[in-house]
């Protein structure tokens, strides 16, 4: 960049220090490619140059009171860009030295979605229960279906089946005993 | 401001732009800080006996040189701290206090050799070296606090270096003030105690200052 360019940027910075918003925007737009070129020259990888440029623009904003318009602008800007590039490179070095890749951690980490195995287990249990209920004598099966599965009241179930409430209670009790024997203990009811 | 890669950030930064007061030149800020040091020295001088002090300085040129070396180190280190706190200034400014430091250390060492060769002019109290350390550390604390407060208005891009120079300036100033009320002749234990105190102050300000700048 020529002396004319440095002089123009110095004038923009002086105007920015006075609070001129347009001059400040023009200055920052002109400063971004200088910061990017400095970062690349310092060895920053292309995918991280944007990070350095943003850090530089933030630092320019914070440090604008330190610029002396009697001195050239570009050395001031390049000093900031060099230090921010060095900071990024040091940060990358520290991260690489402390962190290691563990591919197995990704495989063993539980996901946020519901476990597919749990769904299959519930389906198997429901099928076993249905099969066991189907093997019950008719009276017991009817009592289980009306009172346990459909959660009807004793009075409603008695009205549907024509059996007494006592008979329905006894059938339900025997059905639960039979299902426990078959499903939990593994024997025949 | 269409299609600029950093348009959003530039818009945000320029959105609430306010006029700023330019930072004073490093030499002006150094003068302000030295003024604060003289103010502290004036308070402590109320407890000094300048008659015997002048007599000791005249009798021992190495003490005069050590006194001057410590003062020069303080002033030059402060100036170097302010210089390195501004972007675009060379890091070689950090070498500015080295001549003063060389005079201080060599004159202090010469004083110890003189004391060993001639003998103590005044016996030293057993706990005196620790008292020197406490004095330098305690007097350095407010001086380095003021110096770092001035530096934080700038943008030190090498916070560790700038903070170390600030610590050296404060320790040099405290050692200079100590010389006004130091009743004993210089010994090796004195020199080591002073060096230890300077080291403690430099490391403490370097650590605290670096963290403060990075906030």
Coordinates of C-alpha atoms in Angstrom, one line a residue:
Chain A
X1 CA 0.0 0.0 0.0
X2 CA 1.3 3.5 -0.8
X3 CA 1.8 6.5 1.4
X4 CA -1.3 8.0 -0.1
X5 CA -3.3 5.0 1.1
X6 CA -1.7 5.2 4.6
X7 CA -2.5 8.9 4.7
X8 CA -6.1 8.3 3.7
X9 CA -6.5 5.6 6.3
X10 CA -4.9 7.8 8.9
X11 CA -7.4 10.5 8.1
X12 CA -10.3 8.0 8.3
X13 CA -9.1 6.9 11.7
X14 CA -8.8 10.5 12.9
X15 CA -12.4 11.1 11.8
X16 CA -13.5 7.9 13.5
X17 CA -11.9 9.0 16.7
X18 CA -14.1 12.1 16.5
X19 CA -17.2 9.9 16.1
X20 CA -17.7 9.9 12.3
X21 CA -19.6 6.7 11.6
X22 CA -19.2 6.6 7.8
X23 CA -15.5 7.2 8.1
X24 CA -15.3 4.4 10.6
X25 CA -17.2 1.9 8.4
X26 CA -14.9 2.8 5.4
X27 CA -11.9 2.3 7.6
X28 CA -13.0 -1.1 8.9
X29 CA -13.8 -2.2 5.3
X30 CA -10.3 -1.2 4.2
X31 CA -8.7 -2.8 7.3
X32 CA -10.2 -6.2 6.8
X33 CA -8.1 -7.3 3.8
X34 CA -4.9 -5.9 5.4
X35 CA -5.7 -8.1 8.5
X36 CA -6.4 -11.1 6.3
X37 CA -3.2 -10.7 4.3
X38 CA -1.2 -10.4 7.6
X39 CA -2.8 -13.5 9.0
X40 CA -2.0 -15.5 6.0
X41 CA 1.6 -14.3 6.0
X42 CA 1.8 -15.4 9.7
X43 CA 0.8 -18.9 8.7
X44 CA -2.9 -19.0 9.8
X45 CA -4.8 -21.6 7.9
X46 CA -7.4 -20.3 5.3
X47 CA -10.3 -21.7 7.3
X48 CA -9.3 -19.6 10.4
X49 CA -8.4 -16.3 8.7
X50 CA -11.9 -15.1 9.2
X51 CA -11.5 -15.6 13.0
X52 CA -8.3 -13.5 13.0
X53 CA -9.9 -10.7 10.9
X54 CA -12.9 -10.5 13.3
X55 CA -10.6 -10.4 16.3
X56 CA -8.6 -7.6 14.6
X57 CA -11.7 -5.5 13.9
X58 CA -12.8 -5.9 17.5
X59 CA -9.3 -4.9 18.8
X60 CA -9.2 -1.9 16.4
X61 CA -12.6 -0.9 17.9
X62 CA -11.3 -1.2 21.5
X63 CA -7.9 0.4 20.8
X64 CA -8.9 3.3 18.6
X65 CA -8.0 5.8 21.3
X66 CA -4.4 4.6 21.2
X67 CA -3.8 5.6 17.6
X68 CA -1.8 8.8 17.1
X69 CA -2.7 10.5 13.8
X70 CA 0.8 11.9 13.6
X71 CA 2.1 8.3 13.1
X72 CA 1.5 6.0 10.1
X73 CA -1.7 3.9 10.4
X74 CA -0.7 0.6 8.7
X75 CA 2.1 -0.3 11.1
X76 CA -0.4 0.2 13.9
X77 CA -3.0 -2.0 12.2
X78 CA -0.4 -4.7 11.2
X79 CA 0.9 -4.9 14.8
X80 CA -2.6 -5.7 15.9
X81 CA -3.1 -8.2 13.1
X82 CA 0.2 -9.9 13.9
X83 CA -0.6 -10.3 17.6
X84 CA -4.1 -11.7 17.0
X85 CA -2.7 -14.2 14.4
X86 CA 0.0 -15.3 17.0
X87 CA -2.7 -15.6 19.7
X88 CA -4.8 -17.9 17.4
X89 CA -1.8 -20.0 16.4
X90 CA -0.9 -20.4 20.1
X91 CA -4.4 -21.3 21.0
X92 CA -4.4 -24.0 18.3
X93 CA -1.1 -25.3 19.5
X94 CA -2.4 -25.5 23.1
X95 CA -5.6 -27.2 22.0
X96 CA -3.7 -29.8 19.9
X97 CA -1.4 -30.5 22.8
X98 CA -4.1 -31.0 25.4
X99 CA -6.9 -32.7 23.4
X100 CA -6.8 -36.1 21.8
X101 CA -9.3 -37.8 19.5
X102 CA -11.4 -40.6 20.9
X103 CA -13.5 -42.1 18.2
X104 CA -15.0 -44.7 20.5
X105 CA -16.5 -41.9 22.7
X106 CA -18.8 -41.0 19.9
X107 CA -20.0 -44.6 19.5
X108 CA -20.6 -45.1 23.2
X109 CA -22.2 -41.8 23.9
X110 CA -26.0 -42.3 24.4
X111 CA -28.0 -40.4 21.9
X112 CA -31.0 -38.1 22.6
X113 CA -33.4 -40.3 20.6
X114 CA -35.3 -43.1 22.4
X115 CA -33.6 -46.4 22.6
X116 CA -34.8 -48.7 19.8
X117 CA -34.1 -51.8 21.9
X118 CA -36.4 -50.5 24.7
X119 CA -39.3 -50.2 22.2
X120 CA -38.7 -53.8 21.0
X121 CA -38.7 -55.1 24.6
X122 CA -42.0 -53.4 25.3
X123 CA -43.5 -54.9 22.2
X124 CA -42.3 -58.4 23.2
X125 CA -43.8 -58.0 26.7
X126 CA -47.1 -56.9 25.4
X127 CA -47.2 -59.8 23.0
X128 CA -46.4 -62.3 25.8
X129 CA -49.1 -60.8 28.0
X130 CA -51.6 -61.0 25.2
X131 CA -50.7 -64.7 24.6
X132 CA -51.0 -65.5 28.3
X133 CA -54.4 -63.8 28.6
X134 CA -55.6 -65.8 25.5
X135 CA -54.7 -69.0 27.3
X136 CA -56.9 -68.2 30.3
X137 CA -60.3 -69.8 30.9
X138 CA -63.1 -67.7 29.4
X139 CA -64.5 -66.4 32.7
X140 CA -61.0 -65.3 33.9
X141 CA -60.1 -63.8 30.5
X142 CA -63.4 -61.8 30.4
X143 CA -62.7 -60.5 33.9
X144 CA -59.2 -59.4 33.0
X145 CA -60.2 -57.7 29.7
X146 CA -63.1 -55.8 31.3
X147 CA -61.7 -54.8 34.7
X148 CA -57.9 -54.6 34.1
X149 CA -57.5 -53.7 30.4
X150 CA -60.6 -51.6 29.8
X151 CA -60.7 -50.4 33.4
X152 CA -64.5 -50.7 33.6
X153 CA -66.2 -50.5 37.0
X154 CA -67.5 -53.7 38.7
X155 CA -71.1 -52.6 38.2
X156 CA -70.6 -52.0 34.5
X157 CA -68.8 -55.2 33.9
X158 CA -71.5 -57.2 35.8
X159 CA -74.1 -55.5 33.7
X160 CA -72.2 -56.5 30.5
X161 CA -71.5 -60.1 31.4
X162 CA -74.5 -60.9 33.5
X163 CA -72.3 -62.3 36.3
X164 CA -72.3 -61.1 39.8
X165 CA -69.7 -58.7 41.2
X166 CA -68.4 -61.4 43.5
X167 CA -67.9 -63.8 40.6
X168 CA -66.1 -61.1 38.6
X169 CA -63.8 -60.4 41.6
X170 CA -63.0 -64.1 42.1
X171 CA -62.3 -64.6 38.3
X172 CA -60.0 -61.5 38.2
X173 CA -58.1 -62.8 41.3
X174 CA -57.6 -66.2 39.7
X175 CA -56.6 -64.7 36.4
X176 CA -53.9 -62.6 38.0
X177 CA -52.6 -65.6 39.9
X178 CA -52.5 -67.6 36.6
X179 CA -50.7 -64.8 34.7
X180 CA -48.1 -64.4 37.5
X181 CA -47.4 -68.1 37.4
X182 CA -47.1 -68.2 33.7
X183 CA -45.1 -65.0 33.0
X184 CA -43.0 -64.4 36.2
X185 CA -42.4 -67.9 37.5
X186 CA -42.4 -69.5 34.0
X187 CA -44.8 -72.4 34.9
X188 CA -48.3 -73.4 33.7
X189 CA -51.2 -71.9 35.6
Chain B
X1 CA -23.5 -1.8 3.2
X2 CA -24.2 -4.7 0.9
X3 CA -22.2 -7.9 0.4
X4 CA -19.1 -7.1 2.5
X5 CA -17.8 -10.3 4.2
X6 CA -17.8 -8.5 7.6
X7 CA -20.8 -6.2 7.0
X8 CA -22.7 -7.4 10.1
X9 CA -19.7 -7.0 12.4
X10 CA -18.8 -3.6 10.9
X11 CA -22.4 -2.4 11.3
X12 CA -22.5 -3.6 14.9
X13 CA -19.2 -1.9 15.8
X14 CA -20.1 1.4 14.1
X15 CA -23.6 1.4 15.4
X16 CA -22.9 3.0 18.7
X17 CA -19.7 4.8 17.8
X18 CA -18.7 7.5 20.3
X19 CA -15.9 10.1 20.1
X20 CA -12.9 9.0 22.0
X21 CA -10.2 11.0 23.9
X22 CA -6.8 10.1 22.4
X23 CA -4.4 8.5 24.8
X24 CA -1.7 10.9 26.0
X25 CA 1.8 10.3 24.7
X26 CA 3.8 7.7 26.7
X27 CA 6.3 10.3 28.0
X28 CA 3.4 12.3 29.4
X29 CA 1.9 9.3 31.2
X30 CA 5.3 8.5 32.6
X31 CA 5.6 12.0 34.0
X32 CA 2.1 11.6 35.7
X33 CA 3.2 8.3 37.2
X34 CA 6.5 9.7 38.4
X35 CA 4.6 12.5 40.0
X36 CA 2.6 9.9 42.0
X37 CA 5.9 8.2 43.1
X38 CA 7.3 11.6 44.3
X39 CA 4.1 12.1 46.3
X40 CA 4.5 8.8 48.0
X41 CA 8.2 9.5 48.6
X42 CA 7.3 12.9 50.1
X43 CA 5.1 11.2 52.6
X44 CA 7.7 8.6 53.6
X45 CA 10.4 11.4 53.7
X46 CA 8.6 12.8 56.7
X47 CA 10.1 9.9 58.6
X48 CA 13.6 10.2 57.0
X49 CA 16.6 11.8 58.5
X50 CA 18.3 13.5 55.5
X51 CA 21.4 14.6 57.4
X52 CA 22.8 11.1 58.0
X53 CA 21.5 9.9 54.6
X54 CA 23.4 12.6 52.8
X55 CA 26.5 11.8 54.9
X56 CA 26.2 8.1 54.0
X57 CA 25.8 8.9 50.3
X58 CA 28.8 11.2 50.2
X59 CA 30.9 8.6 52.1
X60 CA 30.0 5.7 49.8
X61 CA 29.8 6.6 46.1
X62 CA 28.5 3.1 45.4
X63 CA 25.4 3.9 47.5
X64 CA 24.8 7.1 45.5
X65 CA 25.1 5.1 42.3
X66 CA 22.8 2.3 43.5
X67 CA 20.3 5.0 44.6
X68 CA 20.5 6.7 41.1
X69 CA 20.4 3.3 39.4
X70 CA 17.2 2.3 41.1
X71 CA 15.6 5.6 40.3
X72 CA 16.7 5.5 36.7
X73 CA 15.4 1.9 36.4
X74 CA 12.0 3.0 37.8
X75 CA 11.6 5.9 35.3
X76 CA 12.9 4.0 32.3
X77 CA 10.9 0.9 33.0
X78 CA 7.7 3.0 33.4
X79 CA 8.4 4.7 30.1
X80 CA 9.1 1.3 28.5
X81 CA 5.8 -0.1 29.9
X82 CA 3.8 2.8 28.4
X83 CA 5.6 2.4 25.1
X84 CA 5.0 -1.3 24.7
X85 CA 1.3 -0.8 25.7
X86 CA 0.6 1.0 22.4
X87 CA 0.2 -1.1 19.2
X88 CA 2.8 -0.4 16.6
X89 CA 5.6 0.4 19.0
X90 CA 8.7 -1.8 18.8
X91 CA 9.2 -4.4 21.5
X92 CA 12.8 -3.2 21.7
X93 CA 11.5 -0.5 24.0
X94 CA 11.6 -3.2 26.7
X95 CA 15.4 -3.0 26.8
X96 CA 15.2 0.7 27.9
X97 CA 15.6 0.1 31.6
X98 CA 18.6 -2.3 31.2
X99 CA 21.3 0.4 31.7
X100 CA 19.7 1.7 34.9
X101 CA 19.3 -1.9 36.1
X102 CA 23.0 -2.6 35.3
X103 CA 24.0 0.5 37.3
X104 CA 21.8 -0.5 40.2
X105 CA 23.0 -4.1 40.4
X106 CA 26.7 -3.4 39.9
X107 CA 26.7 -0.5 42.4
X108 CA 24.8 -2.7 44.9
X109 CA 27.3 -5.4 44.5
X110 CA 30.2 -3.0 44.8
X111 CA 28.7 -1.8 48.0
X112 CA 28.6 -5.3 49.4
X113 CA 32.2 -5.8 48.5
X114 CA 33.2 -2.6 50.2
X115 CA 31.3 -3.6 53.3
X116 CA 33.0 -7.0 53.4
X117 CA 36.4 -5.4 52.9
X118 CA 36.1 -2.5 55.4
X119 CA 33.6 -4.0 57.8
X120 CA 30.1 -2.9 58.7
X121 CA 29.8 0.7 59.6
X122 CA 26.6 -0.1 61.4
X123 CA 25.5 -3.5 62.6
X124 CA 22.4 -4.9 60.9
X125 CA 19.3 -6.0 62.9
X126 CA 18.6 -9.8 62.5
X127 CA 15.2 -9.4 60.8
X128 CA 16.2 -6.4 58.6
X129 CA 16.3 -8.2 55.3
X130 CA 12.7 -9.3 55.7
X131 CA 11.7 -5.8 56.6
X132 CA 13.2 -4.6 53.3
X133 CA 11.2 -7.2 51.4
X134 CA 8.0 -6.2 53.1
X135 CA 8.7 -2.5 52.5
X136 CA 9.4 -3.0 48.8
X137 CA 6.4 -5.2 48.2
X138 CA 4.0 -3.0 50.1
X139 CA 5.1 0.3 48.6
X140 CA 5.2 -1.3 45.1
X141 CA 1.5 -2.4 45.4
X142 CA -0.2 1.0 45.0
X143 CA 2.5 2.2 42.5
X144 CA 2.0 -0.8 40.3
X145 CA -1.8 -0.6 40.7
X146 CA -1.7 3.0 39.4
X147 CA 0.7 2.1 36.6
X148 CA -1.5 -0.9 35.4
X149 CA -4.6 1.3 35.6
X150 CA -3.0 3.8 33.2
X151 CA -1.8 0.9 31.0
X152 CA -5.3 -0.6 30.7
X153 CA -6.5 2.5 28.9
X154 CA -4.1 1.5 26.1
X155 CA -4.1 -1.8 24.3
X156 CA -1.0 -3.8 25.3
X157 CA -0.6 -6.5 22.7
X158 CA 2.2 -8.1 24.8
X159 CA 0.5 -8.1 28.2
X160 CA 3.1 -10.2 30.0
X161 CA 6.0 -8.0 28.8
X162 CA 4.2 -4.8 29.6
X163 CA 3.1 -6.0 33.0
X164 CA 6.7 -7.2 33.8
X165 CA 8.0 -3.7 33.0
X166 CA 5.3 -2.2 35.2
X167 CA 6.4 -4.4 38.0
X168 CA 10.1 -3.5 37.5
X169 CA 9.2 0.2 37.5
X170 CA 7.2 -0.1 40.8
X171 CA 9.9 -2.2 42.5
X172 CA 12.6 0.2 41.4
X173 CA 10.6 3.2 42.8
X174 CA 10.0 1.4 46.1
X175 CA 13.7 0.5 46.4
X176 CA 14.7 4.1 45.7
X177 CA 12.3 5.3 48.4
X178 CA 13.6 2.6 50.8
X179 CA 17.1 4.0 50.4
X180 CA 15.9 7.2 52.1
X181 CA 15.2 5.4 55.3
X182 CA 17.6 2.5 55.1
X183 CA 19.6 2.8 58.3
X184 CA 22.2 0.1 57.6
X185 CA 25.0 -0.2 55.3
X186 CA 24.6 -2.5 52.3
X187 CA 25.4 -6.2 52.8
X188 CA 24.9 -9.3 50.7
X189 CA 21.8 -10.2 52.6
X190 CA 20.4 -6.7 51.8
X191 CA 21.2 -7.1 48.2
X192 CA 19.6 -10.5 48.0
X193 CA 16.6 -9.4 49.9
X194 CA 16.1 -6.4 47.5
X195 CA 16.5 -8.7 44.5
X196 CA 14.0 -11.2 45.9
X197 CA 11.5 -8.4 46.6
X198 CA 12.0 -7.0 43.1
X199 CA 11.5 -10.5 41.7
X200 CA 8.3 -11.1 43.7
X201 CA 6.8 -7.7 42.6
X202 CA 7.7 -8.3 38.9
X203 CA 6.2 -11.8 38.9
X204 CA 3.1 -10.7 40.8
X205 CA 2.4 -7.7 38.5
X206 CA 3.1 -9.9 35.4
X207 CA 0.6 -12.5 36.6
X208 CA -2.2 -10.1 37.7
X209 CA -1.6 -7.6 34.9
X210 CA -1.8 -10.3 32.2
X211 CA -5.1 -11.5 33.5
X212 CA -6.5 -8.0 33.8
X213 CA -5.5 -7.2 30.2
X214 CA -7.1 -10.3 28.8
X215 CA -10.5 -9.7 30.4

